[in-house]
mmCIF file of C-alpha atoms and ligand atoms in Angstrom:
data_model
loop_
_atom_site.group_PDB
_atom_site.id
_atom_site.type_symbol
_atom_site.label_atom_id
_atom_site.label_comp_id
_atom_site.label_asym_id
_atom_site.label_seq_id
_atom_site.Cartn_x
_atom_site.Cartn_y
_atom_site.Cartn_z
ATOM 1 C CA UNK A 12 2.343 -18.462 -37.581
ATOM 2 C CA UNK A 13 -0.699 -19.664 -36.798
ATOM 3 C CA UNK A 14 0.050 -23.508 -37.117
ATOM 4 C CA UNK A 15 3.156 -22.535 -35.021
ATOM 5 C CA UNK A 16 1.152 -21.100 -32.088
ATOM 6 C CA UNK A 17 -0.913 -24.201 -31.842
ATOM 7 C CA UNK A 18 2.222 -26.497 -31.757
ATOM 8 C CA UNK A 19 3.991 -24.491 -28.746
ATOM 9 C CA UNK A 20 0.337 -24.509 -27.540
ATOM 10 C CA UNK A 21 0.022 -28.532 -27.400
ATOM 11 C CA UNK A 22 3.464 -28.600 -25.963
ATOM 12 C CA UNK A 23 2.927 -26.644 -23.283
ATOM 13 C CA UNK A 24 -0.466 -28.890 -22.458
ATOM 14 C CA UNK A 25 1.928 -31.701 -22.547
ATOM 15 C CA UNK A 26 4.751 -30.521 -20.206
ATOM 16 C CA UNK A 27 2.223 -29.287 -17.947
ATOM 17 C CA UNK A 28 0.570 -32.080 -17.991
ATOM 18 C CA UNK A 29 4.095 -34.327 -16.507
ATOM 19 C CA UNK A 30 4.564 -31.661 -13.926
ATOM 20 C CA UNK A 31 3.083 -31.394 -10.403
ATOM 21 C CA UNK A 32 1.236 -28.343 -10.139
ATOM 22 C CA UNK A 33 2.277 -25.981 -7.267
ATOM 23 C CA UNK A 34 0.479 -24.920 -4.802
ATOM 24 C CA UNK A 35 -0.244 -21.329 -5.285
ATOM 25 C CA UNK A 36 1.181 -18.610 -3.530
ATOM 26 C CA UNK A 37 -0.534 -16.029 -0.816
ATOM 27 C CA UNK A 38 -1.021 -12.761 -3.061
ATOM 28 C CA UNK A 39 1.779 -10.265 -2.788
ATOM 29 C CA UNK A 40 -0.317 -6.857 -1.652
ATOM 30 C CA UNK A 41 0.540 -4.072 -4.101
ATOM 31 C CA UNK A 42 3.594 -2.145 -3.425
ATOM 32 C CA UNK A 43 3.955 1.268 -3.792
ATOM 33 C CA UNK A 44 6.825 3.674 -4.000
ATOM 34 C CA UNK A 45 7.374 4.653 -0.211
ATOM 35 C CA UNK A 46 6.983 8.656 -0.743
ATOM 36 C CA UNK A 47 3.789 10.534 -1.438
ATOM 37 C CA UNK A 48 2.218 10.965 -4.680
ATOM 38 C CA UNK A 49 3.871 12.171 -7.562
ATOM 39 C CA UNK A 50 7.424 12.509 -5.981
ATOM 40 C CA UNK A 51 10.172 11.001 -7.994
ATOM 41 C CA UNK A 52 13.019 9.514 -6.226
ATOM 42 C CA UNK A 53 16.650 7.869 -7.452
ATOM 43 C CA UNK A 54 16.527 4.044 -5.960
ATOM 44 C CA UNK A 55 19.750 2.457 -5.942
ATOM 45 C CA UNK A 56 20.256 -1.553 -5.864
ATOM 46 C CA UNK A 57 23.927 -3.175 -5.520
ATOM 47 C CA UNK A 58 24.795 -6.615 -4.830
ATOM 48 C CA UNK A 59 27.196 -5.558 -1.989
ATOM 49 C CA UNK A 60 24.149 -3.958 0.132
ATOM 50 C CA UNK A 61 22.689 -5.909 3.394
ATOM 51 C CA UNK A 62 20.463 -7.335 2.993
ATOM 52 C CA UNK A 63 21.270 -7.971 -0.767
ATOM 53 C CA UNK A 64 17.631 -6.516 -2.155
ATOM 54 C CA UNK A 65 17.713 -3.509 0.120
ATOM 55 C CA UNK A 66 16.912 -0.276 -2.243
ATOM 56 C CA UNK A 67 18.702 3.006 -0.973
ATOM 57 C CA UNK A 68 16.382 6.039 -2.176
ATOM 58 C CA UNK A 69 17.407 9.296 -2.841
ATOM 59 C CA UNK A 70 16.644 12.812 -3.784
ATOM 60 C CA UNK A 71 17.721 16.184 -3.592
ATOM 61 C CA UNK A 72 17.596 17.816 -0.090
ATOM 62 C CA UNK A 73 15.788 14.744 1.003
ATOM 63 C CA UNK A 74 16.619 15.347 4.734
ATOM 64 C CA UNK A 75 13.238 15.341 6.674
ATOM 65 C CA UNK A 76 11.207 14.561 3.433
ATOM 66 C CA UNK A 77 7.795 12.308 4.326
ATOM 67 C CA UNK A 78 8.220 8.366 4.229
ATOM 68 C CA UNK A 79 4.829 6.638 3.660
ATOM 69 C CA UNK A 80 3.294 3.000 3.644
ATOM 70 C CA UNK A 81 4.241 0.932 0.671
ATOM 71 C CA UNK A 82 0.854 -0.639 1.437
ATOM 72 C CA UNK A 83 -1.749 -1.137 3.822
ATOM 73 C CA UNK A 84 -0.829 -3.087 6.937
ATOM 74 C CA UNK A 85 -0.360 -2.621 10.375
ATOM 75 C CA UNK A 86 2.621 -1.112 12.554
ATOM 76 C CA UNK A 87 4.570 -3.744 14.227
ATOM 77 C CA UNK A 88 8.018 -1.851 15.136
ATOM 78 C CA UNK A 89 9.299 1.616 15.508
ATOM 79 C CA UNK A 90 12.482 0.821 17.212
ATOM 80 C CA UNK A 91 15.920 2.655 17.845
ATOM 81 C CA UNK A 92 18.708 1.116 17.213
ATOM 82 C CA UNK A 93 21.097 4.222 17.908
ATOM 83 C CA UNK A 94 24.348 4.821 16.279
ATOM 84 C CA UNK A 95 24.481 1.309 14.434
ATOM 85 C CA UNK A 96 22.531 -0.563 11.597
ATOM 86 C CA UNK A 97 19.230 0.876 10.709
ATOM 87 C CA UNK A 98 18.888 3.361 13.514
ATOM 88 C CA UNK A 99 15.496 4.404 13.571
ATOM 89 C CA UNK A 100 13.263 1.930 11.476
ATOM 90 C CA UNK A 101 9.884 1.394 10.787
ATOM 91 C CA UNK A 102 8.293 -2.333 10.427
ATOM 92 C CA UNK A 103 4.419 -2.458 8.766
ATOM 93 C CA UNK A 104 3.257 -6.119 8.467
ATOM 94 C CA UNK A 105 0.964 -6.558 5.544
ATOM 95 C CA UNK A 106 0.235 -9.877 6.266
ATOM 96 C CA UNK A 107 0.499 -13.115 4.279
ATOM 97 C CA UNK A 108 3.938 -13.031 5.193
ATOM 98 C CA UNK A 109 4.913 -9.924 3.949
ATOM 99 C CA UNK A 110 6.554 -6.720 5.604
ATOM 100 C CA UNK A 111 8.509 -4.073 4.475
ATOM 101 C CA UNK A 112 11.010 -2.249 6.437
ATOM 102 C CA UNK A 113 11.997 2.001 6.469
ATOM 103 C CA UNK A 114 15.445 2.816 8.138
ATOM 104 C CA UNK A 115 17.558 5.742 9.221
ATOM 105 C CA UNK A 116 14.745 7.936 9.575
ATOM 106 C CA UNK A 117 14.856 11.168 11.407
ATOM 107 C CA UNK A 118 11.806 10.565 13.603
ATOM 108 C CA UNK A 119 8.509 8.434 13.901
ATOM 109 C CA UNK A 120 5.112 9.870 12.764
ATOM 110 C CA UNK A 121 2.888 6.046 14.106
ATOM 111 C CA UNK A 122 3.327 3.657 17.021
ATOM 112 C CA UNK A 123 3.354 -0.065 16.879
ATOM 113 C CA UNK A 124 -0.358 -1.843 16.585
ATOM 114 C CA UNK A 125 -1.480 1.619 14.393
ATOM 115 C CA UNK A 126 -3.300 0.512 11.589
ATOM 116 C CA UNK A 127 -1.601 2.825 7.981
ATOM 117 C CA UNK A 128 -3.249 2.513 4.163
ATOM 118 C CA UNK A 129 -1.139 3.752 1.193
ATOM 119 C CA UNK A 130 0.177 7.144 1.843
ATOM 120 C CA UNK A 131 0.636 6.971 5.546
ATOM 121 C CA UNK A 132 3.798 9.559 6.595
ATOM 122 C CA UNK A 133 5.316 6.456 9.075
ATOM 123 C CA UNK A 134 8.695 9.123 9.274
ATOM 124 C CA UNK A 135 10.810 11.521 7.908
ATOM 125 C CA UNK A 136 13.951 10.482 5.492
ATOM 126 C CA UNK A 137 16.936 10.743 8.514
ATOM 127 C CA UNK A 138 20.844 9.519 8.663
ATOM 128 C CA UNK A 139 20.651 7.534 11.684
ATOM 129 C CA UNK A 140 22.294 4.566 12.633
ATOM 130 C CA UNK A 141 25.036 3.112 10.226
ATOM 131 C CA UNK A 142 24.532 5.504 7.599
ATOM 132 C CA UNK A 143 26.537 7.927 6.171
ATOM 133 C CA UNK A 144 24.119 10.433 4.809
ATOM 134 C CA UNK A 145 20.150 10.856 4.432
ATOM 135 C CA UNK A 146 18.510 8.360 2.846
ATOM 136 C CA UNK A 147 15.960 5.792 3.034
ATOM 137 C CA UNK A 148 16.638 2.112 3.445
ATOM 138 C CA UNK A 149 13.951 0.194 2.009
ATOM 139 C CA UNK A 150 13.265 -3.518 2.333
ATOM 140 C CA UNK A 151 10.225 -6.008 1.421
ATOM 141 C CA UNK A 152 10.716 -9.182 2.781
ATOM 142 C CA UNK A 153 8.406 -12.320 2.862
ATOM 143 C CA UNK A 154 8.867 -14.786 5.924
ATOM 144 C CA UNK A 155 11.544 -12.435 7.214
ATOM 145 C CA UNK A 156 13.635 -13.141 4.109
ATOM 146 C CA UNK A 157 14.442 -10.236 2.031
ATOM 147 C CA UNK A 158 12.966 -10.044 -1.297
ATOM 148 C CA UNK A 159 13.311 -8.472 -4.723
ATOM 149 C CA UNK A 160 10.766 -5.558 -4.776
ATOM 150 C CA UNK A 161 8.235 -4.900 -6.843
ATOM 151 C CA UNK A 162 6.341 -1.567 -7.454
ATOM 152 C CA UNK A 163 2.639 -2.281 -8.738
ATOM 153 C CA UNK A 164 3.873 -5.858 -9.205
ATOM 154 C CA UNK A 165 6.432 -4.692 -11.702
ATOM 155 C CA UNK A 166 9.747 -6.010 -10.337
ATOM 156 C CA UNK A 167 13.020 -3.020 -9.469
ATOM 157 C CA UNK A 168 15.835 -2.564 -10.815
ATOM 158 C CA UNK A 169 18.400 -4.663 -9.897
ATOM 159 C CA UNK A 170 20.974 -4.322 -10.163
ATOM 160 C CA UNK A 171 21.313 -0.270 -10.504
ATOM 161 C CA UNK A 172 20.117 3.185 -10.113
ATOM 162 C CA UNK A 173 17.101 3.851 -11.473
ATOM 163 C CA UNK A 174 13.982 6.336 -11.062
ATOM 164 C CA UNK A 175 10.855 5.673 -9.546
ATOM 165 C CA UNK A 176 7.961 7.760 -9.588
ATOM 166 C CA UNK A 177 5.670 7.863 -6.896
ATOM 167 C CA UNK A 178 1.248 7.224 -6.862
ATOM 168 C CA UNK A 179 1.115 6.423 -3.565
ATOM 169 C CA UNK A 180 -1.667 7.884 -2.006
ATOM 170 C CA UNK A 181 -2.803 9.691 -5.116
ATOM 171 C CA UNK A 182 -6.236 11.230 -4.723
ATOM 172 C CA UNK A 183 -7.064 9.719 -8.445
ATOM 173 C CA UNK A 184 -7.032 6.209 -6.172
ATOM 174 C CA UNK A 185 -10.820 6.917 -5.497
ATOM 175 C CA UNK A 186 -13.091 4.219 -5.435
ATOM 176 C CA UNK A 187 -16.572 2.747 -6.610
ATOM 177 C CA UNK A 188 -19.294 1.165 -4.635
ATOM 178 C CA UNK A 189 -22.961 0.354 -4.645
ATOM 179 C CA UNK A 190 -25.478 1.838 -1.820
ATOM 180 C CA UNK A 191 -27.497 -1.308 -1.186
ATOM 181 C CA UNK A 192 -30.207 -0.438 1.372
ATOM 182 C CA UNK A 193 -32.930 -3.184 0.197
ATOM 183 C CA UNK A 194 -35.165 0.055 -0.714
ATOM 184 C CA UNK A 195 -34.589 2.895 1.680
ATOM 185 C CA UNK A 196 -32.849 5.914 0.797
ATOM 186 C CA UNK A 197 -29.350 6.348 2.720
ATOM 187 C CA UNK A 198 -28.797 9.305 4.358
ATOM 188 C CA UNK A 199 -25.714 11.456 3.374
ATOM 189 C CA UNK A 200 -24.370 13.187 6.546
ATOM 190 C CA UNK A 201 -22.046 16.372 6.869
ATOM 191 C CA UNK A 202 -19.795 14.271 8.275
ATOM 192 C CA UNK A 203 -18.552 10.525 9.272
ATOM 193 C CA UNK A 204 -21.390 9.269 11.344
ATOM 194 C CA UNK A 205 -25.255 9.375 12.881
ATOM 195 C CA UNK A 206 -24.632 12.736 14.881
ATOM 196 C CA UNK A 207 -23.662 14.405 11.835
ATOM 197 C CA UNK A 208 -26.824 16.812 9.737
ATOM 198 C CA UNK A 209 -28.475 15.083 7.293
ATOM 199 C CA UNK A 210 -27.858 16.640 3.984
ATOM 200 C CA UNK A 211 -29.984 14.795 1.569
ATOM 201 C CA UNK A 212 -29.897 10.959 0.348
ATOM 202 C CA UNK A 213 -29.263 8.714 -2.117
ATOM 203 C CA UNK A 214 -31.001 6.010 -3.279
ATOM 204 C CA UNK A 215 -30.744 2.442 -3.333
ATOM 205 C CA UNK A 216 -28.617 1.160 -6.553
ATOM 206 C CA UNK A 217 -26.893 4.497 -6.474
ATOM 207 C CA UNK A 218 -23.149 3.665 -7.785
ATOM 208 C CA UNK A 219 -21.009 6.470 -5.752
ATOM 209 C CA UNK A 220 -17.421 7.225 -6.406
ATOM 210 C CA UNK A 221 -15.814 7.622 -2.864
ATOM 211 C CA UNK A 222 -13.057 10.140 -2.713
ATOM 212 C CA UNK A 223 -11.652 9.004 0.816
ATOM 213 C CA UNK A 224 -12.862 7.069 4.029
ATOM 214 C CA UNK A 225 -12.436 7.597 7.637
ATOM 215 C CA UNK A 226 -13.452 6.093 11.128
ATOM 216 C CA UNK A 227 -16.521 7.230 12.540
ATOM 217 C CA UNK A 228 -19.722 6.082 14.352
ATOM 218 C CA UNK A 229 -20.208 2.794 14.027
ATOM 219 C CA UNK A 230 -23.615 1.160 11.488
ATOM 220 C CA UNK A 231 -25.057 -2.473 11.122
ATOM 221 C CA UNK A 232 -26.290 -1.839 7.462
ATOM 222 C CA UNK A 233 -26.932 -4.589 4.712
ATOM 223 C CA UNK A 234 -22.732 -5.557 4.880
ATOM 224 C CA UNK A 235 -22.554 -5.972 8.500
ATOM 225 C CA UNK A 236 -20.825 -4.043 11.241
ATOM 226 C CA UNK A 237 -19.267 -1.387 10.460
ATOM 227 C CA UNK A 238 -17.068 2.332 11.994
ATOM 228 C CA UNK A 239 -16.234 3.317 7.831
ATOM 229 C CA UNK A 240 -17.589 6.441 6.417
ATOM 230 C CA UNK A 241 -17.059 7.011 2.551
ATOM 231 C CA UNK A 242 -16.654 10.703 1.382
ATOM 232 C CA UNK A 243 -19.034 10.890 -1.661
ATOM 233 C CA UNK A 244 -18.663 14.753 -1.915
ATOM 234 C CA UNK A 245 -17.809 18.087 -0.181
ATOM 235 C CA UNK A 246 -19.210 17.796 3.312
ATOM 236 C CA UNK A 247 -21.112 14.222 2.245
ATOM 237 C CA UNK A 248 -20.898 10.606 4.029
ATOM 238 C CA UNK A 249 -22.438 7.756 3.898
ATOM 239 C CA UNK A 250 -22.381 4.695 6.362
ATOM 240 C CA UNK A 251 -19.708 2.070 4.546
ATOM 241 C CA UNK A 252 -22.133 -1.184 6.056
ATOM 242 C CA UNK A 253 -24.492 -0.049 3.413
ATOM 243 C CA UNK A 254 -22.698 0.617 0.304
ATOM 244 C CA UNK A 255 -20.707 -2.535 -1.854
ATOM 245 C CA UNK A 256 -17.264 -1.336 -2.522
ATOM 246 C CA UNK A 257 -15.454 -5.052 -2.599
ATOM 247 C CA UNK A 258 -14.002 -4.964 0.376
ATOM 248 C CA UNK A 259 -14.508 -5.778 3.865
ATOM 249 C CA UNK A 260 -12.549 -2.593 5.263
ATOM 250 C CA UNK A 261 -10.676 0.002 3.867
ATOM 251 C CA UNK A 262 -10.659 0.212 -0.260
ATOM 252 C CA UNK A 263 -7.133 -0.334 -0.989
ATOM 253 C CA UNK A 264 -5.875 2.626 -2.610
ATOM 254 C CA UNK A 265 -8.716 5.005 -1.640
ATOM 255 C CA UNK A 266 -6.907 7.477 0.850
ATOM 256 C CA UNK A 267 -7.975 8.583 4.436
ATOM 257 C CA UNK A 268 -10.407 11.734 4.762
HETATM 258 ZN ZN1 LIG B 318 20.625 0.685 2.576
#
C-alpha cells in the first residue's frame, strides 16, 4: 500500500506538473439552509425546473413560515412581479459574484441596500406569481448564472427530494475574539455603546466568547473605526475596534443582538 501511495503520488507531481495551473477562484461564502435554525425542510431538485438548479422547499403548513439569508450580503431587490414568474422575490448579493434568489413569498420583511447576516427573516414562504402552491423558490447563482447549491460547501441533491436541516442563525454560531487595548482595561457597558453604564472591565488579552453583535455608538480602538458592539454576557458590551475577532465587520455566523 504504501509503495502504491507514493507511485499515484509521483504521478500526480507529474501531470500537474504538464498542466497550466488555474487561476483560483473568488471564495464561495458559506451557504446556509434559507429557514431559521433547526427547522427541517423537504428540498426538491428536477431537471425540468427554471432555472435548472432552482431547489423548491417544502414543509408542512409552510404558508407564512420565516425565509432567512443563506448568508451575509446585502439587499439588492425586493420586487413584484405579480401574477407571473417569481412574484414576490428577494435578491441578497454576497459579493464575489454571488447572489441567491427567494421567490413567491407572501410579503417582504427588508428593503433594497439593507445590510442581512445569517438568519435574517428577508419574507414569509407565499404562492405568488407562477406558482401553484406555497413554497420557496431558491436559487444561488454566480455571475447571474444559476448554480448547483451547496449547503456548508457540501453540494444538494440533485437530482431529487431530499431533507435539509437548518443552522442558520443558530445561537451555538458564537464567536471568539481578543480585547487588545495595549494595557488599559475595556470597559463593559449595559449596552451597545459610550452612553451605556459601565458595568465592570476586562482586561487586555482577555479572550471573550461573543454571543451576538449589534450597531451602536461608534469607537476608534486599536482595529480602527468602528459602530460594532459584541455581547460578552447578559447586559455586557464591549466596543468591537478593540477586541480581535478576524474580521473586519460582522463575525460571520455570530447572530444580531
Ligand atoms: Zn421553483
Amino acid at each position: 500500500m504504501r509503495k502504491r501511495w507514493i507511485s499515484l503520488l509521483v504521478t500526480g507531481l507529474l501531470v500537474g506538473g504538464v498542466l497550466t495551473p488555474a487561476s483560483p477562484a473568488l471564495a464561495a461564502p458559506t451557504f446556509k439552509v434559507p429557514f431559521p435554525c433547526g427547522q427541517s425542510w423537504s428540498g426538491q431538485t428536477r431537471t425540468g425546473h427554471s432555472p435548472a438548479n432552482a431547489i423548491d422547499f417544502n414543509r408542512t403548513d409552510d404558508l407564512g413560515d420565516p425565509v432567512v439569508a443563506s448568508a451575509p450580503g446585502t439587499v439588492d431587490r425586493v420586487t413584484d412581479l405579480g401574477g407571473t414568474s417569481y412574484g414576490k422575490y428577494v435578491r441578497i448579493n454576497h459579493g464575489g459574484g454571488y447572489s441567491t434568489y427567494y421567490a413567491h413569498l407572501n410579503g417582504f420583511n427588508v428593503s433594497v441596500g439593507q445590510t442581512v447576516g445569517y438568519g435574517k427573516v428577508l419574507g414569509w414562504v407565499g404562492s405568488t406569481g407562477g406558482s401553484t402552491g406555497p413554497h420557496l423558490h431558491y436559487e444561488q447563482r454566480l455571475n447571474g448564472g444559476d448554480i448547483q447549491a451547496r449547503f456548508n460547501g457540501a453540494l444538494a441533491l440533485y437530482w431529487g427530494t431530499k431533507t435539509y436541516t437548518s443552522d442558520n442563525g443558530c445561537s451555538s454560531g458564537s464567536g471568539n475574539g481578543t480585547v487588545d487595548t495595549s494595557g488599559t482595561a475595556l470597559t463593559v457597558r449595559s449596552g451597545p455603546g459610550t452612553g451605556y453604564a459601565s458595568v465592570g472591565t476586562v482586561a487586555d488579552g482577555t479572550r471573550v466568547t461573543i454571543a451576538c453583535q449589534t450597531s451602536g455608538t461608534t469607537v476608534t480602538g486599536t482595529y480602527g473605526t468602528s459602530s460594532i458592539w459584541d455581547r460578552i454576557g447578559s447586559g455586557r458590551f464591549i466596543a468591537d475596534a478593540y477586541v480581535y475577532t478576524g474580521h473586519d465587520g460582522y463575525i460571520p455566523g455570530v447572530p444580531r443582538c
